[in-house]
PDB file of C-alpha atoms in Angstrom:
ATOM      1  CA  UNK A   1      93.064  87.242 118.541  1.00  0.00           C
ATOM      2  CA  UNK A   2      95.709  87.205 115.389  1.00  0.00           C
ATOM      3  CA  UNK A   3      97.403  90.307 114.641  1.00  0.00           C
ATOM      4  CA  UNK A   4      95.401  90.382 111.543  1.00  0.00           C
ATOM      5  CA  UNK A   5      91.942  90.814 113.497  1.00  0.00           C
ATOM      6  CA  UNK A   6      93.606  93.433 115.757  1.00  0.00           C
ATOM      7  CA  UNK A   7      94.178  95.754 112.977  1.00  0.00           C
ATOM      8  CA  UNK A   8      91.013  94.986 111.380  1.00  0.00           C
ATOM      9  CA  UNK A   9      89.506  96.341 114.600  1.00  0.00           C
ATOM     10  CA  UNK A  10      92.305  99.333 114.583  1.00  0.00           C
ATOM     11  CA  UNK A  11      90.854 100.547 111.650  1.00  0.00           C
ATOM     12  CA  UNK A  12      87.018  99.760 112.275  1.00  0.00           C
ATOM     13  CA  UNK A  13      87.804 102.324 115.744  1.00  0.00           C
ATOM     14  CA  UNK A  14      89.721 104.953 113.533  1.00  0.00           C
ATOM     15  CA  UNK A  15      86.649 105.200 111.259  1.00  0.00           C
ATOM     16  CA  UNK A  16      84.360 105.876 114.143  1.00  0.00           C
ATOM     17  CA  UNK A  17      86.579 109.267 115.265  1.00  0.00           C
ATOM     18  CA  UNK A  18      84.243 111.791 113.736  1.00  0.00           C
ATOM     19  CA  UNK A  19      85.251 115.219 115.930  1.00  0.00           C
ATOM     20  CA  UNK A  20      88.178 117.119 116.080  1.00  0.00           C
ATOM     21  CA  UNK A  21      88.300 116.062 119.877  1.00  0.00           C
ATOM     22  CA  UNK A  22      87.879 112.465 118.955  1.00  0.00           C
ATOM     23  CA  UNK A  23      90.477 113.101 116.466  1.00  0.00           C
ATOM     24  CA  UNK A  24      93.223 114.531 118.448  1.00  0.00           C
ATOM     25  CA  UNK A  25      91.967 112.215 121.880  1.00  0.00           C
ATOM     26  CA  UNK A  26      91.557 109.359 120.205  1.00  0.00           C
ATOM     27  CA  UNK A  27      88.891 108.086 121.847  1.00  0.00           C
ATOM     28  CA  UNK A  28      85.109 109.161 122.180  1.00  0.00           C
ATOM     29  CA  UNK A  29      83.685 111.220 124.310  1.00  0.00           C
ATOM     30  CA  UNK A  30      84.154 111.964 128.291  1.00  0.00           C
ATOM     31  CA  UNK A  31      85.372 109.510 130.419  1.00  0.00           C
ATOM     32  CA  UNK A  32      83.338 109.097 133.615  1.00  0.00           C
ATOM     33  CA  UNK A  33      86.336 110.211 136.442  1.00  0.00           C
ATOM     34  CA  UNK A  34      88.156 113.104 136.854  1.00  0.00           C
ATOM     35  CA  UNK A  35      89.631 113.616 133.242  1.00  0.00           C
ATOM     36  CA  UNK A  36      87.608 115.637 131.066  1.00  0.00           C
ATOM     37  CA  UNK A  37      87.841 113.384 127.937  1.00  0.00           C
ATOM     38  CA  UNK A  38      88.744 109.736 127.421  1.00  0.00           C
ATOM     39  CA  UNK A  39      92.314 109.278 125.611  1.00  0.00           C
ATOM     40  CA  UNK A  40      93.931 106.906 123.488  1.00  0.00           C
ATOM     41  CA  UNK A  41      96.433 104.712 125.945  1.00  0.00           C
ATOM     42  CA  UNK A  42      99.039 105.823 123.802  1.00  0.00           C
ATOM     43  CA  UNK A  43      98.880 109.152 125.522  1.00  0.00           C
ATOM     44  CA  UNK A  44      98.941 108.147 129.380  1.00  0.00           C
ATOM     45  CA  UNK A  45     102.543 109.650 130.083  1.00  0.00           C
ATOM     46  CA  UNK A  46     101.781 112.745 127.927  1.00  0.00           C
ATOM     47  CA  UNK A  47      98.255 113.295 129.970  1.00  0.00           C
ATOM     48  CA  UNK A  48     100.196 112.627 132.806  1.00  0.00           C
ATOM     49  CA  UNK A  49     102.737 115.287 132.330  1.00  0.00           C
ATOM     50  CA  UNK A  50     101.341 118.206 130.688  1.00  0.00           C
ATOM     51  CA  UNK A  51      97.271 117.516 131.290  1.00  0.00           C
ATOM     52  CA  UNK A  52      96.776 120.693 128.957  1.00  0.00           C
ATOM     53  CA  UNK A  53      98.863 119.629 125.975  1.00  0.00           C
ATOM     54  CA  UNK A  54      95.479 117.790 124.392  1.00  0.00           C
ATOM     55  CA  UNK A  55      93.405 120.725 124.930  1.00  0.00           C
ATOM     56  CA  UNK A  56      95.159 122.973 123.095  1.00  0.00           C
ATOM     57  CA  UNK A  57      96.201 121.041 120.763  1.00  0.00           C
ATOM     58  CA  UNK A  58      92.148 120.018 120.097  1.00  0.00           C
ATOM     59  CA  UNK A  59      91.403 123.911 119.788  1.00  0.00           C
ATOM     60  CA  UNK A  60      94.398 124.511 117.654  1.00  0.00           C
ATOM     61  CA  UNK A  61      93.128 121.705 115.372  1.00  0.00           C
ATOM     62  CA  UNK A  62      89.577 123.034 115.607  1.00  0.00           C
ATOM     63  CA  UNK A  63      90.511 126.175 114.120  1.00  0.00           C
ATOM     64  CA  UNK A  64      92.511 125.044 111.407  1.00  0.00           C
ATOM     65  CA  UNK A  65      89.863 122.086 110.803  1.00  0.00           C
ATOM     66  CA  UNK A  66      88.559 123.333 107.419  1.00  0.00           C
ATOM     67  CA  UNK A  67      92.464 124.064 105.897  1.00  0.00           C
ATOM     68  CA  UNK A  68      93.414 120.344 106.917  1.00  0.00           C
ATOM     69  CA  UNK A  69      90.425 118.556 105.978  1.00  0.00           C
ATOM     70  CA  UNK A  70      90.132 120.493 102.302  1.00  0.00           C
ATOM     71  CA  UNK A  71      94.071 120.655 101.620  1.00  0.00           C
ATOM     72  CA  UNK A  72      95.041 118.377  99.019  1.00  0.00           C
ATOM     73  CA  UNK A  73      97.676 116.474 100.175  1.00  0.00           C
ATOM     74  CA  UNK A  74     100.557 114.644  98.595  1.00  0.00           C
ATOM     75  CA  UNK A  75     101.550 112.217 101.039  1.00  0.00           C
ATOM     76  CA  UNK A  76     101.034 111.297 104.352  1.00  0.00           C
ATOM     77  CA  UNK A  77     104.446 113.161 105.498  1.00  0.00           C
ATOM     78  CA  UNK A  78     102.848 116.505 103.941  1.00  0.00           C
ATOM     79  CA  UNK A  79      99.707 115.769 106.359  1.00  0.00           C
ATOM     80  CA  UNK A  80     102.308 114.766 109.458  1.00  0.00           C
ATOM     81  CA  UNK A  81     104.381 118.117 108.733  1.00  0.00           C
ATOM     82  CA  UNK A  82     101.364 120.307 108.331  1.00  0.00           C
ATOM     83  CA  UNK A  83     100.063 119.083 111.730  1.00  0.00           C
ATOM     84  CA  UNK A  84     103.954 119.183 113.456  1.00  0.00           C
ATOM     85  CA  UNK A  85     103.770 122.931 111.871  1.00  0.00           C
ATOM     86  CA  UNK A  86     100.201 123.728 113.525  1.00  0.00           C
ATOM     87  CA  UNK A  87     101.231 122.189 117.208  1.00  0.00           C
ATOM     88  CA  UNK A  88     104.734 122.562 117.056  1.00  0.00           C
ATOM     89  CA  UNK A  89     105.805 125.654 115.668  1.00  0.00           C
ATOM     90  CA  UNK A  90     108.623 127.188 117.828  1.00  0.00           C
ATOM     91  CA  UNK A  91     108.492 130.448 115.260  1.00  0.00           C
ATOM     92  CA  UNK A  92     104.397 131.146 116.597  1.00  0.00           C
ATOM     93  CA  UNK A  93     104.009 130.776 120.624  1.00  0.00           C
ATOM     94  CA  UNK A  94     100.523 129.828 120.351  1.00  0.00           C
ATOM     95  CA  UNK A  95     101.300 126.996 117.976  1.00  0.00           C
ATOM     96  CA  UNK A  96     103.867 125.329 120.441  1.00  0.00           C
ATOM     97  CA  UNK A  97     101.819 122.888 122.124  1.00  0.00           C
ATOM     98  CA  UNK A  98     104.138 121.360 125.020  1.00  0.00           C
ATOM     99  CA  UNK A  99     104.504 118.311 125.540  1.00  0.00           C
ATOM    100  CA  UNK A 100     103.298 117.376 122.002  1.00  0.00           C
ATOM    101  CA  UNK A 101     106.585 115.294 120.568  1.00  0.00           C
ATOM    102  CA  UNK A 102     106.661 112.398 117.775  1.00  0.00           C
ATOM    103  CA  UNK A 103     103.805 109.834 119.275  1.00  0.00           C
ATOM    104  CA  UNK A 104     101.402 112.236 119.447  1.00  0.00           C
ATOM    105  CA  UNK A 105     102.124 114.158 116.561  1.00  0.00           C
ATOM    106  CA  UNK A 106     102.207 110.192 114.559  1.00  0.00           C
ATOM    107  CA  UNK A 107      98.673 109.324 116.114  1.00  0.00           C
ATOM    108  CA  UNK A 108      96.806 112.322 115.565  1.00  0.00           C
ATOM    109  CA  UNK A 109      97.838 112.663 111.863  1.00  0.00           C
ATOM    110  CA  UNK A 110      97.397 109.013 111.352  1.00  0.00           C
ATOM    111  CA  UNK A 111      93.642 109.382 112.721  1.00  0.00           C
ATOM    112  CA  UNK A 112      93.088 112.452 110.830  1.00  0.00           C
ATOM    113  CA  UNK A 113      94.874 110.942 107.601  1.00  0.00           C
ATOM    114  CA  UNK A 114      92.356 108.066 107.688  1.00  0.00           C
ATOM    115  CA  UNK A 115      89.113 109.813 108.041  1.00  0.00           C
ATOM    116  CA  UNK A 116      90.258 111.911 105.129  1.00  0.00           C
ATOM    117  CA  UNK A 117      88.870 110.939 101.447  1.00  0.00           C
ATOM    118  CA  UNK A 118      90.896 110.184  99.885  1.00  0.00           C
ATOM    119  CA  UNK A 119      92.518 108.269 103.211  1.00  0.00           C
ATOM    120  CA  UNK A 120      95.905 109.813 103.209  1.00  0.00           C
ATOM    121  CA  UNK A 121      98.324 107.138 105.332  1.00  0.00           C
ATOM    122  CA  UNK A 122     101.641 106.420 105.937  1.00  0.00           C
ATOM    123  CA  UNK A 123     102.906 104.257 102.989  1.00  0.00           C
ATOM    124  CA  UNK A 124     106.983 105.504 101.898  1.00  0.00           C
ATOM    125  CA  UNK A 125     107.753 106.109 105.516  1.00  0.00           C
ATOM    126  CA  UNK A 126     107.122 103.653 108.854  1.00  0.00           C
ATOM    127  CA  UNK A 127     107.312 106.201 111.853  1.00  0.00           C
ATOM    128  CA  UNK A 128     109.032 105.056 114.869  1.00  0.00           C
ATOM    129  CA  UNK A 129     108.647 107.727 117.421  1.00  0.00           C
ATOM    130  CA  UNK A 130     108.176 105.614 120.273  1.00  0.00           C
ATOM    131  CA  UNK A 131     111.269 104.180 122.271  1.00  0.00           C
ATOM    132  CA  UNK A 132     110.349 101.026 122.417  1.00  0.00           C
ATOM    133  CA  UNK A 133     109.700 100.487 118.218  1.00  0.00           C
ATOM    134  CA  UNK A 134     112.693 102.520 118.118  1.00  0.00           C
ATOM    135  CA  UNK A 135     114.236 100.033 119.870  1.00  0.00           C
ATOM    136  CA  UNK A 136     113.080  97.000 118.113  1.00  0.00           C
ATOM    137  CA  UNK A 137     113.814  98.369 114.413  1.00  0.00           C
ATOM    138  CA  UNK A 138     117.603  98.966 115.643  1.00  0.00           C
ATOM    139  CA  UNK A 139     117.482  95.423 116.770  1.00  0.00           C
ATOM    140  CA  UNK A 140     116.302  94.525 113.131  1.00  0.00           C
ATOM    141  CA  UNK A 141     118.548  97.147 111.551  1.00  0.00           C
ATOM    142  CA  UNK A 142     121.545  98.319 113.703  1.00  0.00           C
ATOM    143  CA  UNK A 143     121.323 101.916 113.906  1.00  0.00           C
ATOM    144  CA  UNK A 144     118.312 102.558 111.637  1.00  0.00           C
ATOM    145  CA  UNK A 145     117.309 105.220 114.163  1.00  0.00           C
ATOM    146  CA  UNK A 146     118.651 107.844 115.759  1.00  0.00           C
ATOM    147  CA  UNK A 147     117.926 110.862 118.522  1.00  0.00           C
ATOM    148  CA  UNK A 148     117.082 113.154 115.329  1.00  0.00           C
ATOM    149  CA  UNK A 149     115.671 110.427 112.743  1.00  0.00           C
ATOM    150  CA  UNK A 150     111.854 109.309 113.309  1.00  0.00           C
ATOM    151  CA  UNK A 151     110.987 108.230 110.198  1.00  0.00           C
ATOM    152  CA  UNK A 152     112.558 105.678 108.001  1.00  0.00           C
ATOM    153  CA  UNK A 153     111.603 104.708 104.831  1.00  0.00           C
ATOM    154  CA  UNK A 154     109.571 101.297 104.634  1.00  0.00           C
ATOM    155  CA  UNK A 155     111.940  99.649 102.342  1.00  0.00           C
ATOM    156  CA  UNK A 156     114.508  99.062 104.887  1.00  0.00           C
ATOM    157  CA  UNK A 157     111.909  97.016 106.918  1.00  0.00           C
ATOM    158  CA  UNK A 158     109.440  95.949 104.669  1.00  0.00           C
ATOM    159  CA  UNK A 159     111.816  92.248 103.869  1.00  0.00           C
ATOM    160  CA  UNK A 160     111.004  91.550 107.595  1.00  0.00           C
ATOM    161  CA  UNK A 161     107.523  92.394 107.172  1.00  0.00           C
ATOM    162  CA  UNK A 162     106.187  91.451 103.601  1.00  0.00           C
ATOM    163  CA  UNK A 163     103.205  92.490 102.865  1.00  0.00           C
ATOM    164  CA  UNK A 164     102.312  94.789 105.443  1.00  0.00           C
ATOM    165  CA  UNK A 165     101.789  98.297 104.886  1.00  0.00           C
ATOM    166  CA  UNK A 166     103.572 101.273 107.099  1.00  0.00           C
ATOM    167  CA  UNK A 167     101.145 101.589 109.211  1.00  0.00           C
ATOM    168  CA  UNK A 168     101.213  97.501 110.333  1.00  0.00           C
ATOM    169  CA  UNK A 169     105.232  97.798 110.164  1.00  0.00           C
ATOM    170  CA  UNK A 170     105.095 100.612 112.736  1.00  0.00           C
ATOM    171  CA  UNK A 171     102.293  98.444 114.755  1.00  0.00           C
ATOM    172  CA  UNK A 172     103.738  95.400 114.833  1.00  0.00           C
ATOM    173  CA  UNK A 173     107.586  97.131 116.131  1.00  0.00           C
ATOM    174  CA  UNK A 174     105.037  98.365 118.714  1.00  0.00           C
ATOM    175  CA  UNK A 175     102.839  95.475 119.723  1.00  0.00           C
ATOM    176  CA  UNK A 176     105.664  92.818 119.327  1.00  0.00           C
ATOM    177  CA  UNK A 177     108.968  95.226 120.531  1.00  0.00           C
ATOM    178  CA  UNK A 178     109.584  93.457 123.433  1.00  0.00           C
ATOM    179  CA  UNK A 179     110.240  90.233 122.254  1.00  0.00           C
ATOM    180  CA  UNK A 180     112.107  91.325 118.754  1.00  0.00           C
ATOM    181  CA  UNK A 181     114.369  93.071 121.502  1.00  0.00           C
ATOM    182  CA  UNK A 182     114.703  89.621 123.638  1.00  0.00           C
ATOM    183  CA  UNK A 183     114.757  87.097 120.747  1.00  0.00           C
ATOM    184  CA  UNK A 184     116.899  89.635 118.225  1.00  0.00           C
ATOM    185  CA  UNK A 185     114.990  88.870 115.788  1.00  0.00           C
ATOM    186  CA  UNK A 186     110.898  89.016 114.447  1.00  0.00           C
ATOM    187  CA  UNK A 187     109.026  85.840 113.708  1.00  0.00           C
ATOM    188  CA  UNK A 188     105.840  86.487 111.411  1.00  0.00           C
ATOM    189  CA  UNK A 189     104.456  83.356 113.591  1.00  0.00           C
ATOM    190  CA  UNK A 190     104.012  85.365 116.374  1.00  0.00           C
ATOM    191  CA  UNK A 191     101.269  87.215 114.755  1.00  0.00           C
ATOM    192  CA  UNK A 192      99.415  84.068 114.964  1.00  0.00           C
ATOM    193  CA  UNK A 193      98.559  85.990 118.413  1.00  0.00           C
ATOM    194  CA  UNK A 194      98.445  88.850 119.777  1.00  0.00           C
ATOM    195  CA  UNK A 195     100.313  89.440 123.228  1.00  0.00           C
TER     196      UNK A 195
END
């Protein structure tokens, strides 16, 4: 498989996430063991850790469904903020979801963002909230990132990555991170095939 078909398939699974669980999960349905609901692997650590961060953060979503599905939007960092300001909001104790940090907040406004219509995704900013594409964009661009900054904007990256919209940037740092951090470097061969 070429990079290419992998995000072709990324998208053809984010258009299949109809429910708010499916939204915020990112998968469908119940899993057959001892969790209540399949999850998106990016979410094994968080599950992990605080097994009722996904819950309430699906029945926080649930009951603001309606005000983020029929709020016009500007951009996809007005969606991201809105949702960081429904799970995440230190000022309202029942909107502090813990356990919820940049990934999650990144992946469930990025599924809800593209089953919105208009889509509403990422396109000014690539978000690197995960330590590993954090680490591969400061191999690209020393000190890009820091402890506070999680979003850059795409024109910093987008010479290494021509053509590829924010959402692909912030893939491939994530697919391909481990060897950007061994060779120093990104190689658009490599997405020839995918690791």
């Amino acid at each position: 498989m070429t990079f290419l078909e992998h995000t072709y398939k990324r998208r053809q699974r984010f258009s299949t996430l109809w429910t708010t669980d499916e939204l915020v999960w990112g998968e469908i349905g119940p899993k057959l063991t001892t969790r209540c609901h399949d999850y998106d692997p990016h979410f094994d650590q968080l599950y992990a850790s605080y097994p009722n961060a996904l819950p309430e953060a699906t029945k926080i979503i649930q009951s603001h469904l309606k005000c983020i599905l029929y709020r016009p939007y500007q951009d996809f960092e007005e969606l991201y903020d809105f949702i960081e300001y429904l799970l995440c909001n230190p000022r309202i104790r029942s909107l502090n979801v813990k356990g919820i940090g940049w990934v999650a907040l990144y992946d469930i406004a990025l599924r809800m963002g593209c089953n919105l219509r208009p889509r509403v995704l990422p396109d000014a900013f690539v978000y690197l909230g995960a330590q590993k594409v954090r680490d591969a964009a400061n191999v690209l661009v020393s000190g890009i990132v820091s402890s506070k900054k999680f979003r850059v904007p795409t024109s910093i990256l987008a010479p290494f990555f021509p053509h590829f919209s924010s959402m692909e940037i912030e893939d491939i740092l994530c697919v391909y991170s481990s060897r950007i951090v061994a060779a120093g470097m990104f190689d658009l061969n490599w997405l020839k095939s995918y690791p």
